[in-house]
Amino acid sequence: MRTCLVVDDSSVVRKIARRILEELNFQIIEAENGERALEACRRAMPTAVLLDWNMPVMDGHQFLLELRRLPGGDLPKVVFCTTENNIDHISRALEAGADEYIMKPFDRDIITDKFHEVGLIAAATPA
C-alpha cells in the first residue's frame, strides 16, 4: 500500500490531511516536526510526504534537505503545504527537492490535483 507521511505541527491539519489522503487510498503516518518525520523515514520510506514549512524542532526545509540525503530519500514525492507564499520560499523548497508546493488552507481537490501532477495518483478522483 502507498504511504503518505503527513508532517505538520498542527494536529488539526494532520487530521484533515489524513481524512483526504485515506480517501485517496494512502496509509498515513503522522509526524509533528521534521525530526520525528526523519525518524519515521529511517524506519520505512514513505511513497509521499505532505510537508509543512514552519514547525518547531526542525522545520520542513531542513527536513527535506536531510530526507534527500538518506538512502532511498530521493524516492518520496514531496509536496510542501504551507502558508509561506513568497517566491523565495517556493524557490528554496524546489531547490531542496520538493516536487510541488500548495498553500494552506487546502481541500480535497487541491491535494488530488497536486498528487496527480506529481504522479502519485493515476487521475483526478471526482469528489
Backbone as a chain_set.jsonl record, in Angstrom:
{"seq": "MRTCLVVDDSSVVRKIARRILEELNFQIIEAENGERALEACRRAMPTAVLLDWNMPVMDGHQFLLELRRLPGGDLPKVVFCTTENNIDHISRALEAGADEYIMKPFDRDIITDKFHEVGLIAAATPA", "coords": {"N": [[0.844, -1.191, 0.0], [0.412, 2.264, -0.691], [2.088, 4.837, 1.072], [1.721, 7.847, 2.948], [3.47, 10.331, 4.49], [2.516, 12.64, 6.739], [3.468, 15.717, 7.702], [3.262, 18.017, 10.078], [2.92, 20.56, 12.507], [0.459, 21.1, 13.504], [-2.205, 19.428, 14.873], [-4.78, 19.469, 13.912], [-4.533, 20.087, 11.183], [-3.122, 17.806, 10.394], [-5.084, 15.876, 10.87], [-7.13, 16.587, 9.043], [-5.743, 16.317, 6.614], [-5.162, 13.591, 6.776], [-7.741, 12.435, 6.568], [-8.47, 13.188, 3.939], [-6.389, 12.009, 2.418], [-6.574, 9.295, 3.073], [-8.948, 8.699, 1.8], [-7.993, 8.739, -0.737], [-6.7, 6.41, -0.871], [-4.272, 6.11, 0.585], [-2.042, 4.976, 3.077], [-1.552, 6.424, 6.202], [1.04, 8.108, 7.904], [1.952, 10.006, 10.658], [3.686, 12.98, 11.695], [4.876, 15.418, 13.963], [6.899, 17.223, 13.631], [9.972, 17.986, 11.84], [12.097, 16.422, 12.814], [10.893, 14.152, 14.002], [9.687, 13.219, 11.71], [11.899, 12.484, 10.137], [12.806, 10.327, 11.667], [10.681, 8.566, 11.235], [10.997, 8.125, 8.477], [13.437, 6.843, 8.423], [12.721, 4.427, 9.519], [10.82, 3.395, 7.711], [10.587, 4.168, 4.397], [8.405, 6.518, 3.04], [5.894, 6.688, 0.402], [5.013, 9.167, -0.311], [5.256, 12.585, 0.858], [3.608, 14.971, 2.7], [4.195, 18.147, 3.539], [4.756, 20.56, 6.007], [6.109, 23.887, 6.384], [6.86, 25.693, 8.54], [7.724, 24.671, 11.608], [8.307, 23.553, 14.973], [11.431, 22.415, 16.461], [12.58, 20.998, 14.068], [12.381, 22.471, 10.973], [10.371, 22.293, 7.939], [11.908, 22.71, 5.605], [14.566, 22.103, 6.395], [14.157, 19.436, 7.126], [13.542, 18.351, 4.58], [15.97, 18.686, 3.196], [17.562, 16.948, 4.712], [16.148, 14.525, 4.37], [16.505, 14.002, 1.607], [19.141, 13.234, 1.613], [19.207, 10.754, 2.781], [19.487, 7.147, 2.395], [17.546, 6.062, -0.259], [16.027, 8.294, 0.037], [15.555, 9.923, -2.066], [13.368, 9.028, -3.33], [10.608, 9.45, -2.297], [7.763, 11.411, -3.208], [7.518, 14.782, -2.622], [5.398, 17.142, -1.302], [5.154, 20.369, -0.491], [3.204, 22.01, 1.922], [1.965, 24.815, 2.956], [1.726, 28.051, 4.63], [3.5, 29.841, 3.715], [4.115, 31.918, 1.102], [5.795, 33.407, -0.506], [8.018, 34.015, -3.273], [10.66, 33.359, -2.718], [10.555, 31.375, -0.699], [9.204, 29.351, -2.096], [11.009, 28.851, -4.19], [13.259, 27.997, -2.69], [12.212, 25.664, -1.568], [11.762, 24.042, -3.839], [14.366, 23.878, -4.839], [15.526, 22.441, -2.778], [14.469, 19.983, -3.196], [11.729, 19.53, -3.293], [8.734, 18.358, -4.842], [6.393, 19.593, -5.469], [4.215, 22.349, -4.532], [1.883, 23.609, -2.32], [-0.635, 25.826, -1.064], [-1.832, 26.634, 2.205], [-5.105, 27.499, 3.247], [-5.991, 24.111, 2.348], [-7.844, 21.832, 0.271], [-9.7, 18.845, -0.589], [-9.774, 18.742, -3.426], [-7.547, 20.294, -4.199], [-5.364, 18.865, -3.096], [-5.737, 16.421, -4.422], [-5.374, 17.221, -7.115], [-2.657, 18.098, -7.069], [-1.31, 15.772, -6.219], [-1.908, 14.162, -8.369], [-0.554, 15.578, -10.394], [2.149, 15.126, -9.691], [2.352, 12.467, -10.095], [1.402, 10.621, -8.226], [-1.161, 9.699, -8.023], [-3.311, 8.144, -10.365], [-5.288, 9.502, -11.827], [-7.258, 12.46, -11.548], [-9.506, 12.193, -8.95], [-12.995, 12.186, -8.838], [-14.916, 14.265, -6.654]], "CA": [[0.0, 0.0, 0.0], [1.136, 3.533, -0.716], [2.064, 5.551, 2.347], [1.992, 9.273, 2.929], [3.891, 10.913, 5.75], [1.968, 13.992, 6.899], [4.339, 16.374, 8.67], [2.723, 19.329, 10.421], [2.82, 20.703, 13.957], [-0.956, 21.24, 13.851], [-2.939, 18.161, 14.855], [-5.979, 19.674, 13.094], [-4.109, 19.945, 9.781], [-2.813, 16.39, 10.17], [-6.353, 15.139, 10.842], [-7.797, 16.896, 7.77], [-4.961, 15.679, 5.554], [-5.366, 12.136, 6.917], [-9.061, 12.085, 6.027], [-8.421, 13.33, 2.481], [-5.448, 11.055, 1.815], [-7.113, 7.946, 3.22], [-9.934, 8.549, 0.728], [-7.215, 8.518, -1.957], [-6.074, 5.101, -0.668], [-2.948, 6.156, 1.19], [-1.889, 4.7, 4.501], [-1.0, 7.664, 6.735], [1.959, 8.191, 9.033], [1.971, 11.412, 11.068], [4.799, 13.49, 12.489], [4.59, 16.808, 14.34], [8.033, 18.085, 13.268], [10.909, 17.35, 10.928], [12.9, 15.403, 13.489], [10.06, 12.947, 14.083], [9.482, 12.755, 10.338], [13.113, 11.77, 9.737], [12.784, 9.035, 12.363], [9.717, 7.722, 10.52], [11.575, 7.759, 7.183], [14.501, 5.858, 8.664], [12.047, 3.143, 9.777], [10.199, 2.951, 6.453], [10.488, 5.31, 3.486], [7.043, 6.65, 2.5], [5.703, 6.96, -1.019], [4.792, 10.605, -0.439], [5.338, 13.399, 2.068], [2.903, 16.251, 2.702], [5.149, 18.759, 4.451], [4.64, 21.951, 6.444], [7.396, 24.587, 6.446], [7.146, 26.244, 9.86], [7.473, 23.738, 12.713], [9.37, 23.565, 15.986], [12.468, 21.379, 16.487], [13.19, 21.011, 12.738], [11.372, 22.941, 10.019], [10.178, 21.466, 6.754], [13.024, 22.87, 4.671], [15.694, 21.312, 6.9], [13.763, 18.032, 6.981], [13.655, 17.941, 3.186], [17.402, 18.551, 2.896], [18.028, 15.718, 5.365], [15.492, 13.399, 3.713], [17.116, 13.724, 0.304], [20.463, 12.634, 1.855], [19.05, 9.388, 3.284], [19.346, 6.105, 1.373], [16.159, 5.983, -0.708], [15.357, 9.568, 0.297], [15.237, 10.585, -3.33], [12.175, 8.403, -3.909], [9.285, 10.007, -1.994], [7.3, 12.67, -3.793], [7.321, 15.715, -1.508], [4.538, 18.291, -1.592], [5.1, 21.332, 0.606], [1.858, 22.514, 2.182], [2.33, 25.833, 3.928], [1.212, 29.416, 4.461], [4.582, 30.638, 3.12], [3.78, 32.021, -0.316], [6.654, 34.264, -1.315], [8.773, 33.286, -4.29], [11.887, 32.855, -2.112], [10.241, 30.105, -0.051], [8.88, 28.373, -3.128], [12.277, 28.513, -4.854], [14.076, 27.209, -1.763], [11.593, 24.343, -1.443], [12.019, 23.287, -5.064], [15.805, 23.618, -4.889], [15.833, 21.416, -1.766], [13.99, 18.692, -3.671], [10.266, 19.382, -3.294], [8.158, 18.09, -6.153], [5.27, 20.509, -5.696], [4.03, 23.315, -3.456], [0.499, 24.09, -2.218], [-0.878, 26.793, 0.007], [-2.92, 26.438, 3.161], [-5.797, 26.232, 3.5], [-6.134, 23.225, 1.212], [-9.023, 20.973, 0.303], [-9.515, 17.574, -1.288], [-9.488, 18.982, -4.841], [-6.174, 20.789, -4.338], [-4.448, 17.743, -2.855], [-5.916, 15.469, -5.516], [-4.729, 17.776, -8.308], [-1.196, 18.102, -6.91], [-0.835, 14.386, -6.191], [-1.994, 13.708, -9.755], [0.531, 16.241, -11.141], [3.456, 14.518, -9.394], [2.302, 11.049, -10.447], [1.053, 9.769, -7.082], [-2.448, 9.069, -8.323], [-3.412, 7.983, -11.822], [-6.154, 10.527, -12.42], [-8.014, 13.2, -10.553], [-10.676, 11.45, -8.497], [-14.108, 13.101, -8.589], [-15.296, 14.408, -5.235]], "C": [[0.881, 1.242, 0.0], [0.989, 4.228, 0.629], [2.343, 7.022, 2.123], [2.327, 9.716, 4.347], [3.387, 12.348, 5.783], [2.729, 14.648, 8.044], [3.83, 17.792, 8.901], [2.603, 19.409, 11.935], [1.38, 20.892, 14.425], [-1.668, 19.889, 13.753], [-4.197, 18.273, 13.998], [-5.637, 19.492, 11.616], [-3.806, 18.486, 9.471], [-4.097, 15.565, 10.046], [-7.089, 15.354, 9.512], [-7.076, 16.204, 6.62], [-5.153, 14.167, 5.585], [-6.675, 11.728, 6.26], [-9.048, 12.139, 4.492], [-7.57, 12.228, 1.856], [-5.887, 9.604, 1.985], [-8.174, 7.671, 2.159], [-9.255, 8.303, -0.617], [-6.378, 7.237, -1.857], [-4.608, 5.15, -0.255], [-3.041, 5.709, 2.641], [-1.121, 5.895, 5.058], [-0.09, 7.417, 7.929], [1.996, 9.676, 9.381], [3.231, 11.736, 11.852], [4.536, 14.971, 12.744], [5.758, 17.759, 14.076], [8.991, 17.293, 12.386], [11.746, 16.261, 11.555], [12.143, 14.082, 13.577], [9.822, 12.349, 12.692], [10.703, 11.988, 9.828], [13.185, 10.399, 10.393], [11.846, 8.069, 11.642], [10.29, 7.248, 9.181], [12.707, 6.75, 7.337], [13.913, 4.472, 8.929], [11.479, 2.556, 8.489], [9.973, 4.171, 5.572], [9.072, 5.371, 2.899], [7.047, 6.846, 0.988], [5.639, 8.461, -1.257], [4.955, 11.279, 0.916], [4.554, 14.682, 1.817], [3.523, 17.037, 3.846], [4.872, 20.231, 4.727], [6.034, 22.574, 6.489], [7.747, 24.959, 7.883], [6.713, 25.286, 10.967], [8.596, 23.886, 13.73], [10.328, 22.388, 15.79], [13.239, 21.336, 15.166], [12.119, 21.408, 11.74], [11.351, 22.043, 8.775], [11.324, 21.54, 5.765], [14.211, 22.027, 5.118], [15.392, 19.817, 6.807], [13.988, 17.553, 5.553], [15.113, 17.771, 2.773], [17.954, 17.247, 3.474], [17.431, 14.471, 4.703], [16.212, 13.015, 2.434], [18.517, 13.127, 0.44], [20.381, 11.188, 2.336], [19.051, 8.379, 2.133], [17.865, 5.939, 1.011], [15.391, 7.276, -0.524], [15.043, 10.38, -0.941], [13.92, 10.082, -3.913], [10.84, 9.058, -3.549], [8.996, 11.294, -2.774], [6.966, 13.58, -2.615], [6.518, 16.91, -1.987], [4.541, 19.182, -0.358], [3.678, 21.854, 0.708], [1.989, 23.534, 3.303], [1.635, 27.159, 3.663], [2.263, 30.323, 3.827], [4.365, 30.711, 1.615], [4.699, 32.939, -1.11], [7.557, 33.413, -2.199], [10.071, 32.704, -3.726], [11.643, 31.498, -1.453], [9.961, 29.014, -1.085], [10.153, 27.916, -3.842], [13.152, 27.637, -3.969], [13.525, 25.79, -1.613], [11.915, 23.474, -2.666], [13.499, 22.946, -5.201], [16.212, 22.525, -3.904], [15.317, 20.039, -2.165], [12.497, 18.475, -3.592], [9.776, 19.146, -4.719], [7.034, 19.055, -6.497], [5.06, 21.326, -4.434], [2.575, 23.749, -3.457], [0.355, 24.984, -0.999], [-1.991, 26.304, 0.93], [-3.828, 27.651, 3.058], [-5.93, 25.425, 2.208], [-7.438, 22.461, 1.362], [-8.732, 19.71, -0.508], [-9.125, 17.783, -2.744], [-8.04, 19.419, -5.053], [-5.175, 19.646, -4.138], [-4.545, 16.727, -3.985], [-5.196, 15.956, -6.765], [-3.211, 17.708, -8.207], [-0.632, 16.697, -6.886], [-0.914, 13.762, -7.587], [-0.827, 14.284, -10.563], [1.885, 15.594, -10.91], [3.449, 13.007, -9.586], [1.965, 10.106, -9.299], [-0.297, 9.092, -7.239], [-2.643, 9.137, -9.839], [-4.226, 9.092, -12.473], [-6.875, 11.246, -11.29], [-9.293, 12.433, -10.23], [-11.815, 12.415, -8.248], [-14.503, 13.105, -7.11], [-16.589, 13.71, -4.936]], "O": [[1.95, 1.267, 0.609], [-0.077, 4.213, 1.244], [3.1, 7.398, 1.229], [1.554, 9.497, 5.279], [3.781, 13.172, 4.959], [2.655, 14.211, 9.193], [3.951, 18.656, 8.033], [2.225, 18.43, 12.579], [1.113, 20.849, 15.626], [-1.725, 19.285, 12.682], [-4.638, 17.281, 13.418], [-6.365, 18.822, 10.884], [-4.183, 17.981, 8.414], [-4.181, 14.663, 9.213], [-7.61, 14.403, 8.929], [-7.705, 15.586, 5.761], [-5.29, 13.534, 4.538], [-6.709, 10.776, 5.48], [-9.559, 11.234, 3.832], [-7.979, 11.593, 0.884], [-5.6, 8.769, 1.126], [-8.292, 6.546, 1.672], [-9.856, 7.733, -1.528], [-5.469, 7.012, -2.656], [-3.803, 4.329, -0.694], [-4.001, 6.027, 3.341], [-0.143, 6.336, 4.454], [-0.4, 6.636, 8.83], [2.065, 10.517, 8.484], [3.772, 10.897, 12.571], [4.043, 15.688, 11.873], [5.627, 18.967, 14.272], [8.837, 16.085, 12.209], [12.073, 15.273, 10.896], [12.687, 13.023, 13.265], [9.765, 11.131, 12.527], [10.56, 10.96, 9.165], [13.578, 9.421, 9.756], [12.174, 6.897, 11.459], [10.089, 6.096, 8.795], [12.905, 5.898, 6.471], [14.533, 3.459, 8.602], [11.638, 1.366, 8.214], [9.256, 5.097, 5.951], [8.595, 4.391, 2.328], [8.082, 7.134, 0.385], [6.138, 8.968, -2.262], [4.816, 10.654, 1.968], [4.804, 15.391, 0.842], [3.395, 16.643, 5.005], [4.766, 21.041, 3.807], [7.029, 21.861, 6.62], [8.806, 24.584, 8.385], [5.525, 25.108, 11.235], [9.705, 24.295, 13.386], [10.039, 21.47, 15.023], [14.438, 21.612, 15.151], [11.071, 20.768, 11.659], [12.196, 21.165, 8.599], [11.676, 20.535, 5.148], [14.801, 21.311, 4.309], [16.264, 19.024, 6.453], [14.555, 16.483, 5.333], [15.453, 16.816, 2.075], [18.712, 16.534, 2.816], [18.13, 13.479, 4.501], [16.496, 11.84, 2.203], [19.035, 12.567, -0.526], [21.38, 10.47, 2.302], [18.659, 8.717, 1.016], [17.033, 5.702, 1.887], [14.218, 7.352, -0.891], [14.352, 11.397, -0.875], [13.412, 10.648, -4.881], [9.997, 9.211, -4.434], [9.87, 12.139, -2.965], [6.218, 13.192, -1.718], [6.893, 17.596, -2.938], [4.007, 18.814, 0.688], [3.027, 22.109, -0.306], [2.111, 23.163, 4.471], [1.034, 27.362, 2.608], [1.955, 31.451, 3.443], [4.424, 29.692, 0.926], [4.418, 33.226, -2.274], [7.822, 32.246, -1.907], [10.538, 31.668, -4.201], [12.436, 30.573, -1.629], [10.435, 27.886, -0.95], [10.345, 26.721, -4.069], [13.722, 26.65, -4.434], [14.289, 24.828, -1.54], [12.294, 22.311, -2.528], [13.846, 21.847, -5.631], [17.144, 21.766, -4.17], [15.68, 19.037, -1.549], [12.027, 17.357, -3.801], [10.339, 19.675, -5.678], [6.755, 19.305, -7.67], [5.649, 21.038, -3.392], [2.072, 24.211, -4.482], [1.123, 24.9, -0.041], [-2.948, 25.659, 0.501], [-3.337, 28.75, 2.797], [-5.977, 25.988, 1.114], [-8.051, 22.442, 2.429], [-7.637, 19.545, -1.045], [-8.247, 17.087, -3.254], [-7.384, 18.96, -5.988], [-4.246, 19.485, -4.93], [-3.522, 16.227, -4.453], [-4.482, 15.186, -7.407], [-2.546, 17.303, -9.16], [0.422, 16.447, -7.472], [-0.081, 12.929, -7.944], [-0.185, 13.563, -11.328], [2.695, 15.517, -11.834], [4.434, 12.338, -9.274], [2.22, 8.906, -9.396], [-0.545, 8.037, -6.655], [-2.191, 10.074, -10.496], [-3.881, 9.564, -13.556], [-7.071, 10.691, -10.209], [-10.059, 12.073, -11.124], [-11.634, 13.385, -7.512], [-14.431, 12.086, -6.423], [-17.052, 13.73, -3.796]]}, "num_chains": 1, "name": "protein.A"}
